[in-house]
Short mmCIF file of C-alpha atoms in Angstrom, two decimals:
data_model
loop_
_atom_site.label_atom_id
_atom_site.label_comp_id
_atom_site.label_asym_id
_atom_site.label_seq_id
_atom_site.Cartn_x
_atom_site.Cartn_y
_atom_site.Cartn_z
CA MET A 1 -0.05 0.16 0.04
CA ALA A 2 1.11 3.38 -0.94
CA MET A 3 2.81 5.64 1.80
CA ASN A 4 3.02 9.66 1.47
CA SER A 5 6.63 10.97 2.25
CA GLU A 6 5.61 12.57 6.05
CA SER A 7 3.60 9.56 6.76
CA SER A 8 6.67 7.22 5.97
CA VAL A 9 9.20 9.04 8.04
CA GLY A 10 6.97 9.29 10.96
CA LEU A 11 6.42 5.16 11.06
CA ARG A 12 9.38 4.53 10.48
CA THR A 13 11.07 6.78 13.01
CA LEU A 14 9.46 4.28 15.46
CA ALA A 15 11.51 1.46 14.44
CA LEU A 16 8.47 -0.62 13.84
CA PRO A 17 8.59 -5.23 13.80
CA MET A 18 7.73 -6.50 10.53
CA ALA A 19 5.15 -8.97 10.71
CA ASP A 20 6.19 -12.40 10.66
CA GLU A 21 5.22 -16.10 11.40
CA ASN A 22 5.91 -15.19 15.35
CA VAL A 23 3.06 -12.65 15.26
CA VAL A 24 0.14 -14.26 12.99
CA THR A 25 -1.55 -17.60 13.48
CA ARG A 26 -2.60 -19.43 10.55
CA ARG A 27 -6.52 -20.42 10.42
CA PRO A 28 -8.05 -23.08 8.77
CA LYS A 29 -8.10 -22.77 4.71
CA ALA A 30 -11.92 -23.95 5.00
CA GLU A 31 -12.72 -21.19 7.64
CA ARG A 32 -11.80 -17.83 5.32
CA ALA A 33 -13.83 -16.04 3.20
CA THR A 34 -16.79 -18.24 2.97
CA VAL A 35 -19.94 -17.27 2.25
CA ARG A 36 -22.39 -18.01 4.77
CA ALA A 37 -25.24 -15.75 3.85
CA VAL A 38 -26.20 -14.04 1.19
CA ASP A 39 -29.45 -11.15 1.42
CA PRO A 40 -32.27 -12.65 -1.03
CA GLU A 41 -33.29 -9.49 -2.27
CA SER A 42 -29.18 -8.21 -2.41
CA ALA A 43 -27.20 -6.92 -5.48
CA ALA A 44 -25.08 -10.01 -4.66
CA ALA A 45 -27.86 -12.68 -5.03
CA GLU A 46 -29.37 -11.23 -8.51
CA ALA A 47 -25.15 -11.56 -9.93
CA GLY A 48 -25.56 -15.43 -8.45
CA VAL A 49 -22.97 -15.43 -5.61
CA ARG A 50 -24.13 -18.36 -3.25
CA VAL A 51 -23.23 -19.59 0.71
CA GLY A 52 -20.20 -21.80 0.10
CA ASP A 53 -18.38 -19.26 -2.29
CA VAL A 54 -14.82 -18.28 -1.40
CA LEU A 55 -13.84 -15.18 -1.84
CA THR A 56 -10.23 -14.27 -3.15
CA HIS A 57 -10.18 -11.16 -4.37
CA VAL A 58 -12.38 -7.52 -4.95
CA ASN A 59 -11.61 -5.53 -7.97
CA GLY A 60 -8.28 -7.54 -8.37
CA GLN A 61 -7.25 -6.96 -5.36
CA PRO A 62 -6.55 -9.95 -2.73
CA VAL A 63 -8.54 -9.41 0.38
CA LEU A 64 -7.32 -9.79 4.05
CA ASP A 65 -10.20 -8.86 6.23
CA ILE A 66 -14.07 -7.48 6.79
CA VAL A 67 -12.61 -4.36 6.68
CA ASP A 68 -10.40 -4.52 3.23
CA PHE A 69 -13.71 -5.90 1.69
CA ALA A 70 -16.07 -3.02 3.29
CA PHE A 71 -13.17 -0.38 1.71
CA LEU A 72 -12.65 -2.28 -1.68
CA THR A 73 -16.85 -2.66 -2.14
CA ALA A 74 -18.02 0.62 -1.67
CA GLY A 75 -17.89 1.77 -5.38
CA GLU A 76 -20.86 1.48 -7.92
CA ARG A 77 -19.18 -1.51 -9.99
CA VAL A 78 -17.21 -4.35 -8.03
CA THR A 79 -15.55 -7.61 -9.20
CA LEU A 80 -15.58 -10.74 -7.50
CA ASP A 81 -13.66 -13.56 -7.61
CA VAL A 82 -14.59 -16.64 -5.85
CA THR A 83 -13.75 -20.45 -5.88
CA ARG A 84 -16.92 -21.97 -5.59
CA PRO A 85 -16.94 -26.16 -4.28
CA GLY A 86 -16.91 -28.04 -6.62
CA VAL A 87 -16.58 -25.36 -9.69
CA GLY A 88 -13.39 -23.57 -9.13
CA PRO A 89 -13.18 -19.88 -10.07
CA VAL A 90 -15.86 -17.84 -11.00
CA GLN A 91 -16.12 -14.17 -11.13
CA PHE A 92 -18.77 -11.89 -10.71
CA THR A 93 -19.68 -7.96 -11.93
CA ILE A 94 -21.73 -6.35 -9.97
CA ARG A 95 -23.30 -2.72 -10.63
CA LYS A 96 -24.85 -1.31 -7.13
CA GLY A 97 -25.33 2.12 -5.46
CA TYR A 98 -22.56 4.04 -3.75
CA ASP A 99 -22.23 2.26 -0.55
CA GLU A 100 -24.95 0.18 -1.17
CA ASP A 101 -23.98 -3.00 0.92
CA LEU A 102 -23.61 -6.16 -0.97
CA GLY A 103 -25.77 -8.16 0.84
CA ILE A 104 -23.33 -10.53 1.82
CA GLU A 105 -22.33 -12.77 5.35
CA PHE A 106 -18.74 -14.45 5.98
CA GLY A 107 -18.15 -16.80 8.57
CA ASP A 108 -15.12 -14.88 9.43
CA ASP A 109 -14.49 -11.12 9.64
CA LEU A 110 -10.44 -12.13 9.44
CA PHE A 111 -10.23 -14.40 6.04
CA ASP A 112 -6.07 -14.57 6.31
CA ARG A 113 -4.73 -14.76 10.09
CA VAL A 114 -5.50 -13.38 13.54
CA HIS A 115 -2.73 -11.34 15.00
CA ILE A 116 -1.49 -13.34 18.19
CA CYS A 117 0.50 -11.32 20.95
CA LYS A 118 4.16 -12.22 21.36
CA ASN A 119 3.74 -9.99 24.92
CA LYS A 120 4.43 -11.92 28.33
CA CYS A 121 2.29 -9.58 30.50
CA VAL A 122 2.74 -9.79 34.39
CA PHE A 123 -0.92 -10.11 34.87
CA CYS A 124 -2.20 -11.95 31.41
CA PHE A 125 -4.77 -13.89 31.94
CA LEU A 126 -4.25 -16.49 30.23
CA TYR A 127 -1.64 -18.10 31.68
CA GLN A 128 -3.83 -18.23 34.67
CA GLN A 129 -5.55 -20.83 33.02
CA PRO A 130 -5.24 -24.30 34.02
CA LYS A 131 -4.55 -26.98 31.09
CA GLY A 132 -7.13 -28.83 29.48
CA LEU A 133 -9.47 -26.18 28.37
CA ARG A 134 -10.48 -26.31 25.11
CA PRO A 135 -7.49 -24.32 22.80
CA SER A 136 -9.70 -20.99 21.67
CA LEU A 137 -9.22 -19.78 25.11
CA TYR A 138 -5.73 -19.65 25.06
CA ILE A 139 -5.67 -17.43 22.27
CA LYS A 140 -3.57 -14.11 23.13
CA ASP A 141 -4.73 -11.98 20.56
CA ASP A 142 -3.29 -8.42 19.22
CA ASP A 143 -5.04 -7.58 16.22
CA TYR A 144 -6.05 -3.84 15.25
CA ARG A 145 -8.72 -5.47 13.35
CA LEU A 146 -10.68 -6.94 16.03
CA SER A 147 -10.15 -3.52 18.12
CA PHE A 148 -11.96 -1.61 15.43
CA LEU A 149 -14.41 -4.28 14.06
CA HIS A 150 -14.93 -5.60 17.99
CA GLY A 151 -13.59 -3.16 20.72
CA ASN A 152 -10.59 -6.05 21.71
CA TYR A 153 -7.64 -3.78 23.11
CA LEU A 154 -4.33 -3.75 21.56
CA THR A 155 -0.84 -3.19 22.55
CA LEU A 156 0.79 -1.72 19.65
CA THR A 157 3.73 -3.49 19.98
CA ASN A 158 3.32 -6.19 17.30
CA MET A 159 2.08 -4.20 14.68
CA GLY A 160 4.48 -3.22 11.39
CA GLU A 161 4.61 -0.28 9.20
CA ALA A 162 2.48 -1.46 6.92
CA GLU A 163 -0.29 -2.29 9.52
CA PHE A 164 -0.23 1.18 11.05
CA GLN A 165 -0.21 3.34 7.64
CA ARG A 166 -3.48 1.08 6.38
CA VAL A 167 -5.04 2.67 9.96
CA ILE A 168 -4.68 5.82 8.49
CA ASP A 169 -5.33 5.19 5.18
CA GLN A 170 -8.69 3.29 5.95
CA ARG A 171 -9.26 5.62 8.53
CA LEU A 172 -9.47 2.32 11.03
CA SER A 173 -10.94 4.64 14.53
CA PRO A 174 -11.77 4.56 17.42
CA LEU A 175 -9.07 1.65 18.25
CA PHE A 176 -9.10 0.25 21.61
CA VAL A 177 -5.14 0.14 23.38
CA SER A 178 -3.91 -1.34 26.12
CA VAL A 179 -1.55 1.65 27.61
CA HIS A 180 -0.88 0.40 31.51
CA ALA A 181 1.84 2.82 31.53
CA THR A 182 3.32 5.80 29.49
CA ASP A 183 6.60 5.64 31.51
CA PRO A 184 8.39 3.51 29.02
CA GLU A 185 10.45 1.13 31.73
CA VAL A 186 7.61 0.75 33.55
CA ARG A 187 4.94 -0.64 30.38
CA GLY A 188 8.25 -2.97 29.08
CA ARG A 189 7.75 -4.70 32.86
CA MET A 190 4.21 -4.67 32.72
CA LEU A 191 4.40 -6.12 28.94
CA GLY A 192 7.22 -9.00 30.16
CA ARG A 193 9.01 -6.79 27.34
CA LYS A 194 13.06 -7.40 27.31
CA GLY A 195 13.57 -3.38 27.68
CA PRO A 196 11.78 -0.19 27.60
CA GLU A 197 8.45 -0.09 25.53
CA PRO A 198 7.02 3.46 24.60
CA ILE A 199 3.85 4.06 23.34
CA LEU A 200 3.19 7.82 23.43
CA PRO A 201 4.73 8.14 20.25
CA ARG A 202 2.69 5.72 18.33
CA LEU A 203 -0.27 7.44 20.16
CA GLN A 204 0.67 10.86 18.48
CA MET A 205 1.24 9.26 15.70
CA LEU A 206 -2.35 8.11 15.29
CA ALA A 207 -3.53 11.46 16.93
CA ASP A 208 -1.78 13.39 14.37
CA ALA A 209 -3.54 11.01 11.58
CA LYS A 210 -7.35 12.01 13.39
CA ILE A 211 -7.43 8.39 15.19
CA GLN A 212 -9.05 8.23 17.89
CA ILE A 213 -8.01 6.31 20.75
CA HIS A 214 -9.83 4.49 23.99
CA GLY A 215 -7.43 3.63 26.48
CA GLN A 216 -6.91 0.79 29.28
CA VAL A 217 -4.93 0.23 31.80
CA VAL A 218 -4.92 -2.50 33.83
CA LEU A 219 -3.59 -1.57 37.71
CA CYS A 220 -1.54 -3.38 39.16
CA PRO A 221 -0.76 -2.23 42.80
CA GLY A 222 3.06 -1.59 42.98
CA TYR A 223 3.56 -1.44 39.40
CA ASN A 224 1.31 1.12 38.00
CA ASP A 225 -0.29 2.39 40.81
CA GLY A 226 0.13 5.70 42.91
CA GLU A 227 2.38 8.42 40.68
CA VAL A 228 2.62 5.90 37.97
CA LEU A 229 -1.34 5.85 37.31
CA GLU A 230 -1.31 9.66 37.54
CA HIS A 231 1.84 10.27 35.12
CA THR A 232 -0.08 7.82 32.86
CA VAL A 233 -3.05 9.46 33.00
CA ARG A 234 -1.56 12.90 32.60
CA ASP A 235 0.51 12.02 29.49
CA LEU A 236 -2.55 10.67 27.73
CA ALA A 237 -4.79 13.60 28.22
CA ALA A 238 -2.16 15.35 26.52
CA LEU A 239 -3.10 13.31 23.59
CA HIS A 240 -7.30 14.70 23.73
CA PRO A 241 -8.37 15.80 20.73
CA ASP A 242 -9.38 19.50 23.26
CA ALA A 243 -6.03 19.63 24.58
CA ASP A 244 -4.31 22.15 22.23
CA GLY A 245 -7.26 24.12 22.89
CA PRO A 246 -10.43 25.80 23.69
CA PRO A 247 -12.57 22.85 24.55
CA GLY A 248 -14.88 21.38 21.56
CA ILE A 249 -12.61 22.85 18.89
CA GLY A 250 -10.03 19.50 18.90
CA GLY A 251 -9.72 18.26 15.69
CA GLY A 252 -11.33 14.76 16.57
CA GLY A 253 -8.12 12.56 16.89
CA GLY A 254 -6.10 11.45 19.94
CA VAL A 255 -7.13 9.53 22.86
CA LEU A 256 -10.88 10.43 24.41
CA SER A 257 -11.50 8.40 27.05
CA VAL A 258 -8.80 6.02 29.44
CA ALA A 259 -10.54 2.78 31.60
CA VAL A 260 -8.58 2.03 34.21
CA VAL A 261 -9.56 -1.61 35.53
CA PRO A 262 -7.95 -3.98 38.48
CA VAL A 263 -5.67 -6.97 38.14
CA GLY A 264 -7.58 -10.18 37.90
CA LEU A 265 -6.00 -13.22 39.94
CA THR A 266 -6.40 -16.80 40.22
CA GLN A 267 -5.38 -19.81 41.77
CA PHE A 268 -3.46 -21.34 38.58
CA ARG A 269 -0.15 -18.44 39.44
CA ASP A 270 3.12 -20.93 39.90
CA ARG A 271 5.81 -19.32 38.72
CA LEU A 272 4.42 -15.93 37.45
CA ALA A 273 4.93 -12.77 39.07
CA ALA A 274 3.93 -11.90 42.46
CA LEU A 275 0.98 -9.82 42.19
CA THR A 276 -1.84 -8.25 44.93
CA THR A 277 -5.06 -7.51 44.29
CA CYS A 278 -6.60 -4.26 44.76
CA ALA A 279 -7.98 -4.36 48.25
CA PRO A 280 -10.94 -2.08 49.68
CA ASP A 281 -8.72 1.01 51.05
CA PHE A 282 -6.65 0.98 47.82
CA CYS A 283 -9.89 1.56 46.24
CA ARG A 284 -11.63 3.77 48.31
CA ASN A 285 -8.62 6.21 48.20
CA LEU A 286 -8.17 5.31 44.15
CA VAL A 287 -12.06 6.16 44.03
CA ALA A 288 -10.90 9.50 45.79
CA ASP A 289 -8.04 10.07 43.60
CA VAL A 290 -9.92 10.24 40.26
CA GLU A 291 -12.67 12.38 41.34
CA THR A 292 -10.37 14.47 41.79
CA TRP A 293 -8.42 14.12 38.30
CA ARG A 294 -12.21 14.08 36.83
CA LYS A 295 -13.17 17.57 38.47
CA GLU A 296 -10.13 19.16 36.58
CA TYR A 297 -10.30 17.43 32.94
CA ARG A 298 -14.18 18.31 32.96
CA ARG A 299 -13.00 22.24 33.48
CA THR A 300 -10.12 21.95 31.49
CA LEU A 301 -11.49 19.00 28.72
CA GLU A 302 -15.36 19.19 29.20
CA THR A 303 -14.98 15.32 29.93
CA ASN A 304 -14.35 13.33 32.83
CA PHE A 305 -11.75 11.41 30.38
CA VAL A 306 -10.50 8.78 33.32
CA PHE A 307 -13.02 6.25 34.07
CA LEU A 308 -13.14 3.05 36.26
CA SER A 309 -14.21 -0.19 35.96
CA ASP A 310 -17.62 -0.98 38.44
CA GLU A 311 -15.54 -3.28 40.54
CA PHE A 312 -13.41 -0.18 42.01
CA TYR A 313 -16.99 1.21 43.16
CA LEU A 314 -18.45 -1.89 44.42
CA ASN A 315 -14.97 -2.77 46.24
CA ALA A 316 -14.59 0.77 47.57
CA GLY A 317 -18.18 0.78 48.89
CA ALA A 318 -18.76 3.90 47.15
CA PRO A 319 -21.81 5.36 45.30
CA ILE A 320 -21.96 4.56 41.40
CA PRO A 321 -21.93 7.47 38.89
CA PRO A 322 -24.93 8.96 37.32
CA ALA A 323 -25.58 7.49 33.95
CA ARG A 324 -24.62 11.66 32.57
CA GLN A 325 -20.64 10.93 33.75
CA TYR A 326 -20.20 7.91 31.54
CA GLU A 327 -21.07 10.18 28.67
CA GLY A 328 -22.17 6.94 26.35
CA PHE A 329 -20.70 4.28 27.95
CA PRO A 330 -17.45 4.41 25.11
CA GLN A 331 -15.77 1.59 27.87
CA LEU A 332 -19.35 -0.38 28.46
CA GLU A 333 -17.15 -3.66 27.27
CA ASP A 334 -14.28 -3.14 29.91
CA GLY A 335 -16.42 -3.46 33.00
CA VAL A 336 -17.09 0.53 32.91
CA GLY A 337 -20.83 1.25 33.36
CA LEU A 338 -22.41 -1.51 33.52
CA VAL A 339 -23.54 -1.49 36.99
CA ARG A 340 -25.22 2.01 35.91
CA LEU A 341 -26.97 0.72 33.60
CA PHE A 342 -28.50 -2.43 35.46
CA LEU A 343 -29.58 0.07 38.44
CA ASP A 344 -30.97 2.29 35.67
CA ASP A 345 -32.85 -0.62 34.64
CA VAL A 346 -34.20 -2.09 37.79
CA GLN A 347 -36.17 1.17 38.07
CA LYS A 348 -37.72 1.06 34.82
CA VAL A 349 -38.52 -2.21 35.80
CA ALA A 350 -40.05 -1.38 38.87
CA ARG A 351 -42.27 1.03 37.45
CA ARG A 352 -43.85 -1.01 35.37
CA LEU A 353 -44.32 -4.24 37.57
CA PRO A 354 -47.78 -6.00 38.04
CA ALA A 355 -49.77 -5.59 41.02
CA ARG A 356 -50.03 -9.70 40.80
CA LEU A 357 -49.38 -12.54 38.76
CA PRO A 358 -52.40 -14.71 38.07
CA ARG A 359 -50.96 -17.87 39.30
CA ALA A 360 -47.67 -19.10 41.13
CA CYS A 361 -44.19 -18.24 39.80
CA THR A 362 -40.62 -18.98 41.39
CA ALA A 363 -37.75 -18.46 39.91
CA THR A 364 -33.57 -18.36 40.56
CA LEU A 365 -31.25 -15.59 39.19
CA VAL A 366 -27.82 -16.63 38.49
CA THR A 367 -24.68 -14.35 39.24
CA GLY A 368 -21.17 -14.38 40.65
CA GLU A 369 -20.28 -13.00 44.17
CA LEU A 370 -19.65 -9.39 42.78
CA ALA A 371 -22.57 -7.98 41.86
CA ALA A 372 -24.93 -10.55 44.31
CA PRO A 373 -25.82 -7.16 46.16
CA LEU A 374 -27.23 -5.75 43.33
CA VAL A 375 -29.00 -8.52 41.98
CA GLN A 376 -30.21 -9.63 45.28
CA ASP A 377 -32.19 -5.69 45.43
CA PHE A 378 -33.35 -7.15 41.91
CA ALA A 379 -35.13 -9.98 43.45
CA GLN A 380 -36.40 -7.92 46.36
CA THR A 381 -37.88 -5.51 43.74
CA LEU A 382 -39.55 -8.34 41.83
CA ASN A 383 -40.68 -10.17 45.14
CA ARG A 384 -43.32 -7.35 45.41
CA VAL A 385 -45.62 -8.85 43.40
CA ASP A 386 -48.05 -11.18 44.36
CA ASN A 387 -47.81 -14.87 43.51
CA LEU A 388 -44.26 -14.45 42.49
CA SER A 389 -40.94 -15.22 44.41
CA VAL A 390 -37.13 -15.11 43.11
CA ASN A 391 -34.02 -16.19 44.91
CA VAL A 392 -30.72 -15.41 43.82
CA CYS A 393 -27.73 -18.03 43.48
CA ALA A 394 -24.31 -16.08 43.92
CA ILE A 395 -21.66 -18.67 42.74
CA HIS A 396 -18.18 -18.56 44.66
CA ASN A 397 -15.79 -19.83 41.69
CA THR A 398 -13.85 -22.08 42.90
CA PHE A 399 -12.65 -23.17 39.67
CA PHE A 400 -10.07 -20.13 38.82
CA GLU A 401 -10.35 -18.81 42.98
CA GLY A 402 -8.31 -15.93 43.63
CA ASN A 403 -10.13 -12.77 43.40
CA ILE A 404 -11.96 -13.87 40.28
CA SER A 405 -15.89 -12.96 41.08
CA VAL A 406 -17.85 -12.09 37.61
CA ALA A 407 -20.72 -13.49 36.54
CA GLY A 408 -19.03 -14.16 33.01
CA LEU A 409 -15.51 -15.98 34.28
CA LEU A 410 -17.90 -19.12 36.06
CA THR A 411 -18.13 -22.39 34.50
CA GLY A 412 -20.73 -25.11 34.25
CA ARG A 413 -19.97 -27.34 37.33
CA ASP A 414 -19.75 -24.72 39.81
CA MET A 415 -23.09 -23.47 39.16
CA VAL A 416 -24.50 -26.77 39.19
CA ALA A 417 -23.06 -27.49 42.28
CA ALA A 418 -24.26 -24.28 43.61
CA LEU A 419 -27.78 -24.63 42.37
CA ARG A 420 -28.57 -28.29 43.93
CA GLY A 421 -27.52 -26.85 46.65
CA MET A 422 -30.51 -25.11 46.90
CA GLY A 423 -33.21 -27.87 47.14
CA ASP A 424 -36.82 -26.75 46.45
CA ASP A 425 -35.81 -23.18 46.98
CA LEU A 426 -34.64 -23.54 43.02
CA GLY A 427 -37.88 -22.76 41.84
CA GLN A 428 -39.55 -23.63 38.40
CA ARG A 429 -36.71 -21.90 36.19
CA VAL A 430 -32.85 -20.69 36.13
CA ILE A 431 -32.33 -17.84 34.83
CA LEU A 432 -28.58 -16.94 33.45
CA PRO A 433 -26.83 -13.28 32.11
CA SER A 434 -25.53 -14.54 28.59
CA ILE A 435 -22.50 -13.41 29.24
CA MET A 436 -22.07 -16.64 30.64
CA LEU A 437 -21.76 -19.14 27.76
CA ARG A 438 -18.48 -18.18 26.30
CA ASP A 439 -18.96 -19.60 22.64
CA PRO A 440 -21.05 -17.67 20.28
CA ASP A 441 -21.85 -19.83 18.06
CA ARG A 442 -22.40 -22.76 20.50
CA ASP A 443 -24.42 -23.04 23.52
CA ILE A 444 -21.20 -23.70 25.87
CA PHE A 445 -19.38 -22.54 29.78
CA LEU A 446 -16.01 -22.49 29.79
CA ASP A 447 -15.51 -25.81 31.33
CA ASP A 448 -16.76 -26.90 27.60
CA MET A 449 -20.23 -28.32 29.66
CA THR A 450 -23.02 -27.22 27.24
CA LEU A 451 -26.45 -25.42 28.15
CA PRO A 452 -28.66 -28.72 27.44
CA GLU A 453 -26.05 -30.83 29.65
CA PHE A 454 -26.59 -27.90 31.78
CA GLU A 455 -30.39 -28.02 32.17
CA THR A 456 -30.24 -32.14 32.31
CA ALA A 457 -27.94 -31.44 35.49
CA VAL A 458 -30.14 -28.85 37.54
CA GLY A 459 -33.57 -30.26 36.34
CA ARG A 460 -35.50 -26.67 36.07
CA GLU A 461 -36.14 -25.18 32.88
CA VAL A 462 -33.35 -22.61 31.64
CA CYS A 463 -33.90 -19.23 30.29
CA VAL A 464 -30.52 -17.45 29.13
CA VAL A 465 -31.25 -13.67 28.85
CA GLU A 466 -29.05 -10.45 27.92
CA ARG A 467 -27.15 -8.91 31.04
CA MET A 468 -30.01 -6.11 31.88
CA PRO A 469 -32.62 -6.74 34.59
CA SER A 470 -35.59 -6.29 32.26
CA ALA A 471 -34.84 -9.12 30.14
CA ALA A 472 -34.61 -11.12 33.11
CA ALA A 473 -38.14 -9.58 34.15
CA LYS A 474 -39.31 -10.33 30.42
CA ALA A 475 -38.40 -14.16 31.64
CA ILE A 476 -39.65 -14.74 34.77
CA PHE A 477 -43.27 -13.62 33.58
CA ASN A 478 -43.47 -14.91 30.45
#
């Protein structure tokens, strides 16, 4: 891909690595660019594209991923080259409206291979898993395309010059970046690198190219807390779009927000770096410090800028900020603001509750220990309804132990053991949040127990719902 001289010089001065087989892992050929569905009313269907066709080129160019596909098919005349099983190469020329979707759905977003992380972060959760889990749970992706498409965090350490240039040329924005520390020495130690690992020059380059960034700091007491954290936040705030002028006139590129999340530690840490959890007193001090910074940024940047994950507020016993302070919830998938959405949704459910049910109904809500008080309050709200009895089963994570207490990291077997122990209090049906099922294509838990196996073991109807209270209420009342 061609580069202009200004961008090329900026990239080369960073001494970026070139992509190689140590950076990526190949996917099976059968999974690459295979057409999974075709909209019957689309231009692709009219041209003759079929399910099972394997895309090889668009307008004569090889296609690496769904981003390339969208970029190359934006025009009014598109040529697709596919390989059709049992037939061989087939070419289609399609005429359509500018930016009209072709109506093709693929089996995967990445047609070539997922970029694998070469870092050995001291806090990496994948190193803290036992042996014997399914292979997909050990994949450490560090892929800018997954960051752009799905909000996965990447470190920028495994990107080559051509990849940075592609981000700039195709405006792959926003990106979600694992910063952890702006001090190169601290960041290098945290990422398990042999030397310093500076990030500010790369962030500055992306900001100059109008790429928006949401940063992440995994907070490890003794590594990147205290003055290191404050220094990191201030360095990143200097890259906010409005940092160089009055709020509201920034150019759009730069660091828009920073999420701070606590390190998660399991019982499987043999031969790993010694780390400590974020204790309640630590969390209380952090909440106070961060609120001081947020007040400053509200004044200078008209944004809170730095956002703590819900876990810090819960462990500190501190009030959850109101929804307006989350500014659209840009870091929701990092656990920033989920509790606020939950609490607000409970209020909506409470306003719509019936006075009574025509017949008796009993159910159990399943959650992790961290959210148990919130879910118990929700159950009390539901139990205002006559003829309704809702219990809560807060599951202790005996599989991972450590400080792992979120619902999304529970195993099927831990849940079955706890639910069986409830006896008749279990009720008629069990309500699970969908975050507990880890494979989007199969109803399967972390330990490979399937949903039908789980339902048989529990001996009750099991309803899987989205994580908001309104979804649970709908499952109970229906």
